[in-house]
PDB file of C-alpha atoms in Angstrom:
ATOM      1  CA  UNK Q 799      69.808  11.916 -37.747  1.00 44.00           C
ATOM      2  CA  UNK Q 800      67.047  14.263 -36.517  1.00 45.00           C
ATOM      3  CA  UNK Q 801      67.277  16.389 -33.449  1.00 50.00           C
ATOM      4  CA  UNK Q 802      64.144  16.972 -31.340  1.00 49.00           C
ATOM      5  CA  UNK Q 803      61.749  15.371 -28.942  1.00 49.00           C
ATOM      6  CA  UNK Q 804      60.957  11.684 -29.165  1.00 48.00           C
ATOM      7  CA  UNK Q 805      57.390  10.587 -30.088  1.00 46.00           C
ATOM      8  CA  UNK Q 806      56.788   9.577 -26.491  1.00 47.00           C
ATOM      9  CA  UNK Q 807      57.516  13.155 -25.352  1.00 47.00           C
ATOM     10  CA  UNK Q 808      54.957  14.553 -27.821  1.00 48.00           C
ATOM     11  CA  UNK Q 809      52.041  12.492 -26.478  1.00 49.00           C
ATOM     12  CA  UNK Q 810      49.395  14.673 -24.734  1.00 48.00           C
ATOM     13  CA  UNK Q 811      49.250  14.600 -20.982  1.00 48.00           C
ATOM     14  CA  UNK Q 812      46.108  12.967 -19.487  1.00 47.00           C
ATOM     15  CA  UNK Q 813      43.421  15.304 -18.208  1.00 49.00           C
ATOM     16  CA  UNK Q 814      43.714  14.802 -14.480  1.00 45.00           C
ATOM     17  CA  UNK Q 815      40.607  16.910 -13.772  1.00 49.00           C
ATOM     18  CA  UNK Q 816      38.451  14.525 -15.831  1.00 51.00           C
ATOM     19  CA  UNK Q 817      39.962  11.467 -14.145  1.00 53.00           C
ATOM     20  CA  UNK Q 818      39.570  12.909 -10.663  1.00 64.00           C
ATOM     21  CA  UNK Q 819      35.913  13.847 -11.197  1.00 76.00           C
ATOM     22  CA  UNK Q 820      33.566  11.088  -9.918  1.00 85.00           C
ATOM     23  CA  UNK Q 821      31.201   9.284 -12.268  1.00 90.00           C
ATOM     24  CA  UNK Q 822      27.471  10.040 -12.414  1.00 92.00           C
ATOM     25  CA  UNK Q 823      26.540   7.134 -10.151  1.00 90.00           C
ATOM     26  CA  UNK Q 824      29.390   7.790  -7.726  1.00 93.00           C
ATOM     27  CA  UNK Q 825      28.419  11.490  -7.458  1.00 92.00           C
ATOM     28  CA  UNK Q 826      24.799  10.577  -6.654  1.00 94.00           C
ATOM     29  CA  UNK Q 827      25.929   8.026  -4.052  1.00 95.00           C
ATOM     30  CA  UNK Q 828      28.282  10.488  -2.333  1.00 93.00           C
ATOM     31  CA  UNK Q 829      25.571  13.176  -2.220  1.00 92.00           C
ATOM     32  CA  UNK Q 830      23.047  10.720  -0.768  1.00 95.00           C
ATOM     33  CA  UNK Q 831      25.472   9.642   1.986  1.00 94.00           C
ATOM     34  CA  UNK Q 832      26.284  13.293   2.749  1.00 92.00           C
ATOM     35  CA  UNK Q 833      22.546  14.017   3.095  1.00 91.00           C
ATOM     36  CA  UNK Q 834      22.193  11.151   5.590  1.00 93.00           C
ATOM     37  CA  UNK Q 835      19.658   9.255   3.460  1.00 95.00           C
ATOM     38  CA  UNK Q 836      19.436   5.537   2.811  1.00 95.00           C
ATOM     39  CA  UNK Q 837      18.617   4.009  -0.561  1.00 94.00           C
ATOM     40  CA  UNK Q 838      15.172   3.025   0.713  1.00 95.00           C
ATOM     41  CA  UNK Q 839      14.448   6.581   1.832  1.00 95.00           C
ATOM     42  CA  UNK Q 840      15.520   8.022  -1.529  1.00 93.00           C
ATOM     43  CA  UNK Q 841      13.404   5.390  -3.289  1.00 94.00           C
ATOM     44  CA  UNK Q 842      10.358   6.322  -1.202  1.00 94.00           C
ATOM     45  CA  UNK Q 843      10.863  10.051  -1.831  1.00 93.00           C
ATOM     46  CA  UNK Q 844      11.364   9.750  -5.605  1.00 93.00           C
ATOM     47  CA  UNK Q 845       9.187   6.698  -6.436  1.00 93.00           C
ATOM     48  CA  UNK Q 846      12.246   5.197  -8.195  1.00 93.00           C
ATOM     49  CA  UNK Q 847      12.567   1.495  -7.408  1.00 95.00           C
ATOM     50  CA  UNK Q 848      15.329   0.463  -4.990  1.00 95.00           C
ATOM     51  CA  UNK Q 849      16.938  -1.856  -7.540  1.00 94.00           C
ATOM     52  CA  UNK Q 850      17.210   0.974 -10.083  1.00 95.00           C
ATOM     53  CA  UNK Q 851      18.736   3.329  -7.459  1.00 94.00           C
ATOM     54  CA  UNK Q 852      21.400   0.711  -6.649  1.00 95.00           C
ATOM     55  CA  UNK Q 853      22.089   0.162 -10.374  1.00 93.00           C
ATOM     56  CA  UNK Q 854      22.447   3.884 -11.165  1.00 93.00           C
ATOM     57  CA  UNK Q 855      24.834   4.400  -8.218  1.00 93.00           C
ATOM     58  CA  UNK Q 856      26.909   1.576  -9.732  1.00 92.00           C
ATOM     59  CA  UNK Q 857      26.819   3.351 -13.152  1.00 93.00           C
ATOM     60  CA  UNK Q 858      24.641   0.589 -14.603  1.00 94.00           C
ATOM     61  CA  UNK Q 859      21.858   2.309 -16.577  1.00 92.00           C
ATOM     62  CA  UNK Q 860      20.516  -0.779 -18.361  1.00 92.00           C
ATOM     63  CA  UNK Q 861      17.633  -1.340 -15.861  1.00 91.00           C
ATOM     64  CA  UNK Q 862      16.349   2.189 -16.623  1.00 91.00           C
ATOM     65  CA  UNK Q 863      14.918   0.974 -19.932  1.00 89.00           C
ATOM     66  CA  UNK Q 864      16.533   3.531 -22.240  1.00 90.00           C
ATOM     67  CA  UNK Q 865      18.426   6.814 -22.344  1.00 90.00           C
ATOM     68  CA  UNK Q 866      15.294   8.948 -21.937  1.00 92.00           C
ATOM     69  CA  UNK Q 867      14.291   7.150 -18.719  1.00 94.00           C
ATOM     70  CA  UNK Q 868      17.897   7.173 -17.486  1.00 92.00           C
ATOM     71  CA  UNK Q 869      18.076  10.983 -17.827  1.00 93.00           C
ATOM     72  CA  UNK Q 870      14.769  11.320 -15.974  1.00 94.00           C
ATOM     73  CA  UNK Q 871      15.936   9.082 -13.116  1.00 93.00           C
ATOM     74  CA  UNK Q 872      19.259  10.956 -12.845  1.00 94.00           C
ATOM     75  CA  UNK Q 873      17.443  14.295 -12.654  1.00 94.00           C
ATOM     76  CA  UNK Q 874      14.985  13.014 -10.009  1.00 96.00           C
ATOM     77  CA  UNK Q 875      17.667  11.435  -7.804  1.00 94.00           C
ATOM     78  CA  UNK Q 876      19.925  14.505  -8.052  1.00 92.00           C
ATOM     79  CA  UNK Q 877      17.167  16.807  -6.796  1.00 94.00           C
ATOM     80  CA  UNK Q 878      16.370  14.430  -3.928  1.00 94.00           C
ATOM     81  CA  UNK Q 879      19.983  14.584  -2.660  1.00 93.00           C
ATOM     82  CA  UNK Q 880      20.368  18.353  -3.289  1.00 93.00           C
ATOM     83  CA  UNK Q 881      22.541  18.180  -6.434  1.00 92.00           C
ATOM     84  CA  UNK Q 882      22.335  20.225  -9.635  1.00 94.00           C
ATOM     85  CA  UNK Q 883      21.165  17.653 -12.205  1.00 94.00           C
ATOM     86  CA  UNK Q 884      22.380  19.452 -15.361  1.00 95.00           C
ATOM     87  CA  UNK Q 885      26.142  18.659 -15.037  1.00 93.00           C
ATOM     88  CA  UNK Q 886      25.273  15.013 -14.382  1.00 92.00           C
ATOM     89  CA  UNK Q 887      22.990  14.897 -17.453  1.00 93.00           C
ATOM     90  CA  UNK Q 888      25.736  16.450 -19.606  1.00 92.00           C
ATOM     91  CA  UNK Q 889      28.287  13.889 -18.394  1.00 91.00           C
ATOM     92  CA  UNK Q 890      25.841  11.020 -19.007  1.00 93.00           C
ATOM     93  CA  UNK Q 891      25.279  12.261 -22.583  1.00 92.00           C
ATOM     94  CA  UNK Q 892      29.020  12.574 -23.163  1.00 89.00           C
ATOM     95  CA  UNK Q 893      29.635   9.012 -21.954  1.00 87.00           C
ATOM     96  CA  UNK Q 894      26.677   7.456 -23.847  1.00 84.00           C
ATOM     97  CA  UNK Q 895      26.886   8.916 -27.338  1.00 75.00           C
ATOM     98  CA  UNK Q 896      25.379  12.348 -26.716  1.00 69.00           C
ATOM     99  CA  UNK Q 897      21.791  13.538 -26.720  1.00 69.00           C
ATOM    100  CA  UNK Q 898      19.762  12.032 -29.603  1.00 60.00           C
ATOM    101  CA  UNK Q 899      18.975  14.352 -32.509  1.00 56.00           C
ATOM    102  CA  UNK Q 900      15.332  15.515 -32.762  1.00 55.00           C
ATOM    103  CA  UNK Q 901      13.130  13.740 -35.308  1.00 50.00           C
ATOM    104  CA  UNK Q 902      12.869  15.870 -38.488  1.00 52.00           C
ATOM    105  CA  UNK Q 903       9.437  17.277 -39.192  1.00 49.00           C
ATOM    106  CA  UNK Q 904       7.483  15.975 -42.152  1.00 48.00           C
ATOM    107  CA  UNK Q 905       7.550  18.238 -45.245  1.00 46.00           C
ATOM    108  CA  UNK Q 906       4.712  20.740 -45.404  1.00 43.00           C
ATOM    109  CA  UNK Q 907       1.949  20.717 -47.982  1.00 41.00           C
ATOM    110  CA  UNK Q 908       2.668  17.108 -48.895  1.00 44.00           C
ATOM    111  CA  UNK Q 909      -1.070  16.524 -49.037  1.00 44.00           C
ATOM    112  CA  UNK Q 910      -1.314  18.779 -52.090  1.00 43.00           C
ATOM    113  CA  UNK Q 911       0.265  16.068 -54.250  1.00 49.00           C
ATOM    114  CA  UNK Q 912      -2.928  13.999 -54.021  1.00 48.00           C
ATOM    115  CA  UNK Q 913      -5.728  15.648 -55.921  1.00 56.00           C
ATOM    116  CA  UNK Q 914      -9.191  14.774 -54.643  1.00 53.00           C
ATOM    117  CA  UNK Q 915     -11.727  13.483 -57.108  1.00 55.00           C
ATOM    118  CA  UNK Q 916     -14.447  15.862 -58.232  1.00 62.00           C
ATOM    119  CA  UNK Q 917     -17.839  15.036 -56.876  1.00 65.00           C
ATOM    120  CA  UNK Q 918     -21.281  16.340 -57.556  1.00 62.00           C
ATOM    121  CA  UNK Q 919     -23.304  18.435 -55.093  1.00 67.00           C
ATOM    122  CA  UNK Q 920     -24.518  16.638 -51.967  1.00 76.00           C
ATOM    123  CA  UNK Q 921     -28.257  17.352 -52.048  1.00 77.00           C
ATOM    124  CA  UNK Q 922     -28.921  15.353 -48.876  1.00 85.00           C
ATOM    125  CA  UNK Q 923     -26.573  17.546 -46.808  1.00 84.00           C
ATOM    126  CA  UNK Q 924     -28.138  20.677 -48.296  1.00 83.00           C
ATOM    127  CA  UNK Q 925     -31.657  19.549 -47.315  1.00 85.00           C
ATOM    128  CA  UNK Q 926     -30.534  18.717 -43.762  1.00 86.00           C
ATOM    129  CA  UNK Q 927     -28.904  22.148 -43.426  1.00 87.00           C
ATOM    130  CA  UNK Q 928     -32.092  23.868 -44.635  1.00 87.00           C
ATOM    131  CA  UNK Q 929     -34.225  21.955 -42.121  1.00 92.00           C
ATOM    132  CA  UNK Q 930     -31.852  22.891 -39.296  1.00 87.00           C
ATOM    133  CA  UNK Q 931     -32.079  26.588 -40.270  1.00 87.00           C
ATOM    134  CA  UNK Q 932     -35.904  26.502 -40.264  1.00 87.00           C
ATOM    135  CA  UNK Q 933     -36.052  24.764 -36.869  1.00 91.00           C
ATOM    136  CA  UNK Q 934     -33.579  27.238 -35.429  1.00 85.00           C
ATOM    137  CA  UNK Q 935     -35.584  30.204 -36.698  1.00 85.00           C
ATOM    138  CA  UNK Q 936     -38.827  28.861 -35.222  1.00 82.00           C
ATOM    139  CA  UNK Q 937     -37.172  28.188 -31.866  1.00 81.00           C
ATOM    140  CA  UNK Q 938     -35.602  31.658 -31.788  1.00 81.00           C
ATOM    141  CA  UNK Q 939     -38.967  33.305 -32.521  1.00 79.00           C
ATOM    142  CA  UNK Q 940     -40.682  31.336 -29.742  1.00 75.00           C
ATOM    143  CA  UNK Q 941     -37.903  32.229 -27.315  1.00 72.00           C
ATOM    144  CA  UNK Q 942     -38.190  35.944 -28.092  1.00 70.00           C
ATOM    145  CA  UNK Q 943     -41.961  35.816 -27.647  1.00 65.00           C
ATOM    146  CA  UNK Q 944     -41.562  34.202 -24.228  1.00 59.00           C
ATOM    147  CA  UNK Q 945     -39.087  36.893 -23.171  1.00 57.00           C
ATOM    148  CA  UNK Q 946     -41.462  39.713 -24.216  1.00 55.00           C
ATOM    149  CA  UNK Q 947     -44.355  38.211 -22.227  1.00 52.00           C
ATOM    150  CA  UNK Q 948     -42.102  37.748 -19.228  1.00 52.00           C
ATOM    151  CA  UNK Q 949     -40.935  41.397 -19.397  1.00 51.00           C
ATOM    152  CA  UNK Q 950     -44.508  42.640 -19.554  1.00 47.00           C
ATOM    153  CA  UNK Q 951     -45.475  40.543 -16.541  1.00 48.00           C
ATOM    154  CA  UNK Q 952     -42.518  41.854 -14.581  1.00 45.00           C
ATOM    155  CA  UNK Q 953     -43.446  45.447 -15.463  1.00 47.00           C
ATOM    156  CA  UNK Q 954     -47.005  44.873 -14.230  1.00 40.00           C
ATOM    157  CA  UNK Q 955     -45.679  43.364 -11.034  1.00 43.00           C
ATOM    158  CA  UNK Q 956     -43.370  46.305 -10.450  1.00 46.00           C
ATOM    159  CA  UNK Q 957     -46.196  48.795 -11.075  1.00 47.00           C
ATOM    160  CA  UNK Q 958     -48.537  47.181  -8.524  1.00 43.00           C
ATOM    161  CA  UNK Q 959     -48.490  48.719  -5.069  1.00 48.00           C
ATOM    162  CA  UNK Q 960     -48.440  46.438  -2.010  1.00 45.00           C
ATOM    163  CA  UNK Q 961     -51.459  46.572   0.326  1.00 45.00           C
ATOM    164  CA  UNK Q 962     -50.958  48.710   3.423  1.00 46.00           C
ATOM    165  CA  UNK Q 963     -52.890  46.378   5.707  1.00 46.00           C
ATOM    166  CA  UNK Q 964     -50.534  43.395   5.642  1.00 47.00           C
ATOM    167  CA  UNK Q 965     -46.779  43.381   5.760  1.00 50.00           C
ATOM    168  CA  UNK Q 966     -44.991  40.187   5.065  1.00 51.00           C
ATOM    169  CA  UNK Q 967     -42.236  39.316   7.492  1.00 55.00           C
ATOM    170  CA  UNK Q 968     -39.151  37.749   5.987  1.00 54.00           C
ATOM    171  CA  UNK Q 969     -38.669  34.106   6.802  1.00 59.00           C
ATOM    172  CA  UNK Q 970     -35.454  33.301   8.624  1.00 55.00           C
ATOM    173  CA  UNK Q 971     -33.050  31.363   6.454  1.00 59.00           C
ATOM    174  CA  UNK Q 972     -31.208  28.453   7.911  1.00 56.00           C
ATOM    175  CA  UNK Q 973     -27.485  28.780   7.614  1.00 56.00           C
ATOM    176  CA  UNK Q 974     -25.786  25.853   5.967  1.00 52.00           C
ATOM    177  CA  UNK Q 975     -23.092  24.220   8.070  1.00 49.00           C
ATOM    178  CA  UNK Q 976     -19.602  24.888   6.843  1.00 48.00           C
ATOM    179  CA  UNK Q 977     -18.111  22.052   4.880  1.00 45.00           C
ATOM    180  CA  UNK Q 978     -15.209  20.385   6.666  1.00 40.00           C
ATOM    181  CA  UNK Q 979     -11.847  21.188   5.134  1.00 42.00           C
ATOM    182  CA  UNK Q 980      -9.324  18.537   4.205  1.00 41.00           C
ATOM    183  CA  UNK Q 981      -6.810  19.553   6.894  1.00 46.00           C
ATOM    184  CA  UNK Q 982      -7.388  20.962  10.407  1.00 46.00           C
ATOM    185  CA  UNK Q 983      -6.826  24.722  10.675  1.00 49.00           C
ATOM    186  CA  UNK Q 984      -4.582  26.483  13.188  1.00 52.00           C
ATOM    187  CA  UNK Q 985      -7.547  26.938  15.536  1.00 50.00           C
ATOM    188  CA  UNK Q 986      -8.258  23.221  15.315  1.00 46.00           C
ATOM    189  CA  UNK Q 987      -4.632  22.503  16.189  1.00 52.00           C
ATOM    190  CA  UNK Q 988      -4.824  24.860  19.160  1.00 51.00           C
ATOM    191  CA  UNK Q 989      -7.954  23.018  20.384  1.00 58.00           C
ATOM    192  CA  UNK Q 990      -6.496  19.553  19.736  1.00 66.00           C
ATOM    193  CA  UNK Q 991      -8.416  16.757  21.506  1.00 76.00           C
ATOM    194  CA  UNK Q 992      -6.780  15.408  24.632  1.00 77.00           C
ATOM    195  CA  UNK Q 993      -7.385  11.778  23.683  1.00 84.00           C
ATOM    196  CA  UNK Q 994      -5.368  12.028  20.434  1.00 91.00           C
ATOM    197  CA  UNK Q 995      -1.981  13.230  19.228  1.00 89.00           C
ATOM    198  CA  UNK Q 996      -2.012  16.009  16.617  1.00 91.00           C
ATOM    199  CA  UNK Q 997       1.137  17.010  14.696  1.00 89.00           C
ATOM    200  CA  UNK Q 998       1.378  19.894  12.227  1.00 93.00           C
ATOM    201  CA  UNK Q 999       4.451  20.024   9.924  1.00 90.00           C
ATOM    202  CA  UNK Q1000       5.165  23.318   8.089  1.00 91.00           C
ATOM    203  CA  UNK Q1001       7.901  24.450   5.671  1.00 88.00           C
ATOM    204  CA  UNK Q1002       7.822  28.286   5.873  1.00 90.00           C
ATOM    205  CA  UNK Q1003      11.298  29.047   4.494  1.00 84.00           C
ATOM    206  CA  UNK Q1004      12.317  26.014   2.415  1.00 82.00           C
ATOM    207  CA  UNK Q1005      11.291  22.539   1.389  1.00 88.00           C
ATOM    208  CA  UNK Q1006      11.865  19.069   2.796  1.00 86.00           C
ATOM    209  CA  UNK Q1007      10.953  15.467   2.147  1.00 82.00           C
ATOM    210  CA  UNK Q1008       8.850  14.092   5.025  1.00 91.00           C
ATOM    211  CA  UNK Q1009       7.343  10.747   5.970  1.00 92.00           C
ATOM    212  CA  UNK Q1010       4.584  10.251   8.573  1.00 94.00           C
ATOM    213  CA  UNK Q1011       3.158   6.988   9.970  1.00 94.00           C
ATOM    214  CA  UNK Q1012       0.532   6.205  12.609  1.00 94.00           C
ATOM    215  CA  UNK Q1013       0.945   3.849  15.591  1.00 89.00           C
ATOM    216  CA  UNK Q1014       0.157   0.826  13.384  1.00 91.00           C
ATOM    217  CA  UNK Q1015       2.898   1.729  10.903  1.00 89.00           C
ATOM    218  CA  UNK Q1016       0.369   2.813   8.262  1.00 91.00           C
ATOM    219  CA  UNK Q1017       1.769   5.499   5.931  1.00 91.00           C
ATOM    220  CA  UNK Q1018      -0.056   8.821   6.348  1.00 92.00           C
ATOM    221  CA  UNK Q1019       2.149  10.848   3.989  1.00 93.00           C
ATOM    222  CA  UNK Q1020       5.375  10.274   2.071  1.00 90.00           C
ATOM    223  CA  UNK Q1021       6.614  13.010  -0.240  1.00 90.00           C
ATOM    224  CA  UNK Q1022       8.063  16.487  -0.692  1.00 89.00           C
ATOM    225  CA  UNK Q1023       6.687  19.368   1.373  1.00 87.00           C
ATOM    226  CA  UNK Q1024       7.246  22.523  -0.706  1.00 88.00           C
ATOM    227  CA  UNK Q1025       7.958  26.016   0.612  1.00 89.00           C
ATOM    228  CA  UNK Q1026       4.882  27.530   2.280  1.00 89.00           C
ATOM    229  CA  UNK Q1027       3.016  24.212   2.549  1.00 93.00           C
ATOM    230  CA  UNK Q1028       1.929  22.417   5.714  1.00 92.00           C
ATOM    231  CA  UNK Q1029       0.516  19.008   6.631  1.00 94.00           C
ATOM    232  CA  UNK Q1030      -1.445  17.955   9.725  1.00 94.00           C
ATOM    233  CA  UNK Q1031      -1.523  14.380  11.045  1.00 91.00           C
ATOM    234  CA  UNK Q1032      -3.650  12.893  13.833  1.00 93.00           C
ATOM    235  CA  UNK Q1033      -3.669   9.509  15.539  1.00 93.00           C
ATOM    236  CA  UNK Q1034      -5.115   7.943  18.660  1.00 90.00           C
ATOM    237  CA  UNK Q1035      -1.753   7.345  20.332  1.00 89.00           C
ATOM    238  CA  UNK Q1036       1.430   7.995  18.303  1.00 90.00           C
ATOM    239  CA  UNK Q1037       2.831   9.743  15.172  1.00 92.00           C
ATOM    240  CA  UNK Q1038       6.231   8.701  13.720  1.00 93.00           C
ATOM    241  CA  UNK Q1039       8.054  11.277  11.557  1.00 87.00           C
ATOM    242  CA  UNK Q1040      11.129  11.303   9.289  1.00 92.00           C
ATOM    243  CA  UNK Q1041      12.336  14.761   8.160  1.00 86.00           C
ATOM    244  CA  UNK Q1042      14.739  14.843   5.196  1.00 80.00           C
ATOM    245  CA  UNK Q1043      15.786  18.477   5.869  1.00 85.00           C
ATOM    246  CA  UNK Q1044      14.817  19.148   9.464  1.00 78.00           C
ATOM    247  CA  UNK Q1045      16.269  22.671   9.430  1.00 80.00           C
ATOM    248  CA  UNK Q1046      13.481  23.824   7.051  1.00 83.00           C
ATOM    249  CA  UNK Q1047      10.628  22.444   9.211  1.00 88.00           C
ATOM    250  CA  UNK Q1048       8.480  23.955  11.992  1.00 88.00           C
ATOM    251  CA  UNK Q1049       6.571  21.513  14.239  1.00 84.00           C
ATOM    252  CA  UNK Q1050       3.426  22.026  16.303  1.00 90.00           C
ATOM    253  CA  UNK Q1051       2.528  19.093  18.565  1.00 88.00           C
ATOM    254  CA  UNK Q1052      -0.846  19.089  20.336  1.00 83.00           C
ATOM    255  CA  UNK Q1053      -1.194  22.827  19.708  1.00 84.00           C
ATOM    256  CA  UNK Q1054       2.280  23.794  20.994  1.00 88.00           C
ATOM    257  CA  UNK Q1055       5.318  24.775  18.937  1.00 88.00           C
ATOM    258  CA  UNK Q1056       8.353  22.520  19.306  1.00 88.00           C
ATOM    259  CA  UNK Q1057      11.479  24.585  19.971  1.00 82.00           C
ATOM    260  CA  UNK Q1058      14.351  22.720  18.310  1.00 79.00           C
ATOM    261  CA  UNK Q1059      17.872  23.328  17.032  1.00 80.00           C
ATOM    262  CA  UNK Q1060      17.717  21.189  13.878  1.00 82.00           C
ATOM    263  CA  UNK Q1061      20.546  21.903  11.453  1.00 83.00           C
ATOM    264  CA  UNK Q1062      19.849  22.601   7.758  1.00 83.00           C
ATOM    265  CA  UNK Q1063      20.133  19.383   5.762  1.00 76.00           C
ATOM    266  CA  UNK Q1064      19.974  17.110   8.822  1.00 82.00           C
ATOM    267  CA  UNK Q1065      17.746  14.006   8.823  1.00 87.00           C
ATOM    268  CA  UNK Q1066      15.619  13.578  11.961  1.00 87.00           C
ATOM    269  CA  UNK Q1067      13.478  10.634  13.098  1.00 89.00           C
ATOM    270  CA  UNK Q1068      10.890  11.741  15.673  1.00 88.00           C
ATOM    271  CA  UNK Q1069       8.004  10.172  17.607  1.00 91.00           C
ATOM    272  CA  UNK Q1070       5.219  12.116  19.400  1.00 84.00           C
ATOM    273  CA  UNK Q1071       2.454  10.859  21.683  1.00 91.00           C
ATOM    274  CA  UNK Q1072      -0.658  12.313  23.330  1.00 79.00           C
ATOM    275  CA  UNK Q1073       1.260  13.784  26.265  1.00 79.00           C
ATOM    276  CA  UNK Q1074       3.846  15.669  24.174  1.00 83.00           C
ATOM    277  CA  UNK Q1075       5.429  18.127  24.458  1.00 78.00           C
ATOM    278  CA  UNK Q1076       4.700  18.246  28.200  1.00 60.00           C
ATOM    279  CA  UNK Q1077       5.549  14.618  28.860  1.00 46.00           C
ATOM    280  CA  UNK Q1078       8.529  14.658  26.492  1.00 43.00           C
TER     281      UNK Q1078
END
């Protein structure tokens, strides 16, 4: 009769930290809800199809088309909802067999095993090379001769003195009109036309996903506005905006700055017309 613990007492305790940690899809879903974004908005911001976003949040990676595409989608969605993608990628690898090993490189100098056959001299190639050399020499000589004649003519022209009787007056040159830039400048915003609505969106201290549509619902812009960038939109009657991180955005409507109290990370849906911000 042995004295000691039973086999059941020697079994390892389950790792509660691993069980309590949410899955990859669940973590992305919770972060999206916390950011106040819908699946359609995340799909528009990342160009990942809505069906794939739903599948990933349900931990179904089969629609991604392979592990490489699944990692790319996880990284893109994590950045859109303000998550660090690396822990999610590591957990995905751990749950799906790990990261695939790199393909071994082919052995070097393998081509030396095949010995090329010996061939006689290629007289045709030699004749072509000789003709090219002769033509090049003739062209170079002609070019140098033209340069020497041009230098002599310029020296004669410089040595000649202009006649004192006539002085040529310089002809006025017409200034070329400035080419229009892609986006209206700050001065153009300040002088915004009264018959249109002009909205300038800037991200001076951070970045934010934005979406802008005109009064017909036509998409003017849908993407990420990086730090230091700005976009200007103009329409005849109305501009509709969605700001993914309104706290990082500065707005100028019809040449006037909009004073707001948007919180960092908040999602705002805004509409501006020709009378704003005076009309409200």
